[in-house]
Amino acid sequence: MFDKKEIAKYPLKKCKSFGYTFSIFFLLIFLFFYLKFDNQYYSLLVVSSIFLSITLVRPQLLRIFSILWEKVGLIIGKICSPLILILIYMTTIVPINIILRIFSVDLLKKQINQNTKTYWIKRDRKSINFKKQF
């Protein structure tokens, strides 16, 4: 499942970051339940303190968990990124397209008109002075 070289090369800084992150995460969940609902889930506080103590004493023990967490993040990213892009497309591009079709707006002027002689757009011949722009 894991290559020993991959585990050995995994930076200690990432392990510490993983430990601190999860320690703070479980502490925040404990505080949320403690302050909001008066439920005392001391197991969350114990898990938070275990993560913090391992991070401070021997962060190498968190190496495999950190690698697993990173791989889970990559998998979630591969799943969520296309879904988010589809959601953005469906909420922005598709409604604009529907509105333009309802009002039959031709932004690209693709519709052929038999009465026109040319489709060239006349351009103004203004000279631009780049030295005196303002």
Short mmCIF file of C-alpha atoms in Angstrom, two decimals:
data_model
loop_
_atom_site.label_atom_id
_atom_site.label_comp_id
_atom_site.label_asym_id
_atom_site.label_seq_id
_atom_site.Cartn_x
_atom_site.Cartn_y
_atom_site.Cartn_z
CA MET A 1 0.00 0.00 0.00
CA PHE A 2 2.75 2.41 0.93
CA ASP A 3 6.27 2.42 -0.32
CA LYS A 4 8.82 2.54 2.51
CA LYS A 5 10.79 5.15 0.60
CA GLU A 6 7.68 7.31 0.33
CA ILE A 7 7.12 7.07 4.07
CA ALA A 8 10.77 7.78 4.86
CA LYS A 9 10.90 10.83 2.57
CA TYR A 10 7.69 12.33 3.92
CA PRO A 11 8.61 15.64 5.60
CA LEU A 12 8.37 15.97 9.35
CA LYS A 13 6.93 19.46 8.95
CA LYS A 14 3.81 18.03 7.27
CA CYS A 15 3.40 15.56 10.13
CA LYS A 16 3.54 18.38 12.66
CA SER A 17 1.08 20.43 10.65
CA PHE A 18 -1.27 17.43 10.49
CA GLY A 19 -1.03 16.90 14.25
CA TYR A 20 -1.63 20.55 15.13
CA THR A 21 -4.53 20.78 12.68
CA PHE A 22 -6.33 17.75 14.06
CA SER A 23 -5.62 18.78 17.64
CA ILE A 24 -7.21 22.18 17.04
CA PHE A 25 -10.07 20.59 15.06
CA PHE A 26 -11.07 18.23 17.88
CA LEU A 27 -10.64 21.00 20.45
CA LEU A 28 -12.98 23.28 18.47
CA ILE A 29 -15.58 20.52 18.16
CA PHE A 30 -15.36 19.93 21.92
CA LEU A 31 -15.77 23.66 22.62
CA PHE A 32 -18.71 23.90 20.23
CA PHE A 33 -20.61 21.09 21.94
CA TYR A 34 -19.61 22.30 25.40
CA LEU A 35 -20.68 25.91 24.89
CA LYS A 36 -23.65 25.44 22.57
CA PHE A 37 -25.39 22.33 23.90
CA ASP A 38 -23.88 21.86 27.37
CA ASN A 39 -22.85 18.37 26.33
CA GLN A 40 -19.54 17.35 27.76
CA TYR A 41 -17.83 15.13 25.22
CA TYR A 42 -14.55 14.76 27.05
CA SER A 43 -13.51 12.09 24.59
CA LEU A 44 -13.00 14.84 22.00
CA LEU A 45 -10.80 16.71 24.45
CA VAL A 46 -8.80 13.53 25.10
CA VAL A 47 -8.33 12.93 21.36
CA SER A 48 -7.24 16.53 20.94
CA SER A 49 -4.69 16.24 23.74
CA ILE A 50 -3.40 12.93 22.33
CA PHE A 51 -2.83 14.53 18.93
CA LEU A 52 -1.11 17.50 20.55
CA SER A 53 1.15 15.37 22.75
CA ILE A 54 2.16 13.08 19.87
CA THR A 55 2.86 16.13 17.71
CA LEU A 56 5.07 17.68 20.37
CA VAL A 57 6.91 14.49 21.42
CA ARG A 58 7.15 12.20 18.37
CA PRO A 59 5.55 13.58 15.21
CA GLN A 60 6.99 10.66 13.21
CA LEU A 61 4.14 8.51 14.56
CA LEU A 62 1.67 10.63 12.60
CA ARG A 63 3.48 10.08 9.29
CA ILE A 64 1.21 7.30 7.96
CA PHE A 65 -1.95 9.11 9.07
CA SER A 66 -0.75 12.28 7.40
CA ILE A 67 -0.04 10.43 4.14
CA LEU A 68 -3.48 8.81 4.28
CA TRP A 69 -5.14 12.16 4.94
CA GLU A 70 -3.30 13.69 2.00
CA LYS A 71 -4.43 10.88 -0.31
CA VAL A 72 -8.03 11.24 0.90
CA GLY A 73 -7.80 14.95 0.11
CA LEU A 74 -6.59 14.21 -3.41
CA ILE A 75 -9.46 11.78 -3.99
CA ILE A 76 -12.02 14.27 -2.66
CA GLY A 77 -10.48 16.96 -4.87
CA LYS A 78 -10.81 14.78 -7.96
CA ILE A 79 -14.47 14.20 -7.16
CA CYS A 80 -15.50 17.68 -5.97
CA SER A 81 -13.70 19.85 -8.55
CA PRO A 82 -15.74 18.64 -11.54
CA LEU A 83 -18.95 18.85 -9.51
CA ILE A 84 -18.23 22.45 -8.52
CA LEU A 85 -17.38 23.36 -12.12
CA ILE A 86 -20.62 21.76 -13.34
CA LEU A 87 -22.57 23.65 -10.69
CA ILE A 88 -20.98 26.97 -11.70
CA TYR A 89 -21.64 26.24 -15.38
CA MET A 90 -25.27 25.29 -14.76
CA THR A 91 -25.95 28.37 -12.63
CA THR A 92 -24.23 30.96 -14.84
CA ILE A 93 -23.74 29.94 -18.47
CA VAL A 94 -26.93 27.94 -19.05
CA PRO A 95 -29.37 30.62 -17.76
CA ILE A 96 -27.62 33.32 -19.79
CA ASN A 97 -27.85 31.11 -22.88
CA ILE A 98 -31.55 30.47 -22.28
CA ILE A 99 -32.26 34.20 -21.86
CA LEU A 100 -30.35 35.05 -25.05
CA ARG A 101 -32.25 32.40 -27.01
CA ILE A 102 -35.62 33.59 -25.68
CA PHE A 103 -34.90 37.15 -26.82
CA SER A 104 -33.13 35.83 -29.97
CA VAL A 105 -29.99 37.85 -29.41
CA ASP A 106 -27.15 37.03 -31.81
CA LEU A 107 -24.01 38.29 -30.05
CA LEU A 108 -21.60 36.75 -32.55
CA LYS A 109 -23.67 37.83 -35.56
CA LYS A 110 -23.73 34.31 -36.94
CA GLN A 111 -27.14 34.64 -38.55
CA ILE A 112 -26.96 35.02 -42.33
CA ASN A 113 -28.77 37.98 -43.83
CA GLN A 114 -29.38 37.87 -47.59
CA ASN A 115 -29.65 41.67 -47.92
CA THR A 116 -26.18 42.51 -46.63
CA LYS A 117 -23.31 42.83 -49.08
CA THR A 118 -20.50 42.27 -46.60
CA TYR A 119 -20.00 41.19 -43.04
CA TRP A 120 -16.89 43.26 -42.51
CA ILE A 121 -17.11 45.68 -39.61
CA LYS A 122 -16.13 49.26 -40.38
CA ARG A 123 -13.40 50.50 -38.13
CA ASP A 124 -12.55 54.04 -37.11
CA ARG A 125 -9.17 55.30 -38.27
CA LYS A 126 -8.22 57.13 -35.11
CA SER A 127 -4.51 57.37 -34.48
CA ILE A 128 -3.47 56.44 -30.99
CA ASN A 129 -0.72 58.44 -29.34
CA PHE A 130 1.08 56.16 -26.90
CA LYS A 131 3.26 58.96 -25.54
CA LYS A 132 0.29 61.08 -24.44
CA GLN A 133 -2.11 58.48 -23.18
CA PHE A 134 -3.85 60.65 -20.62
#
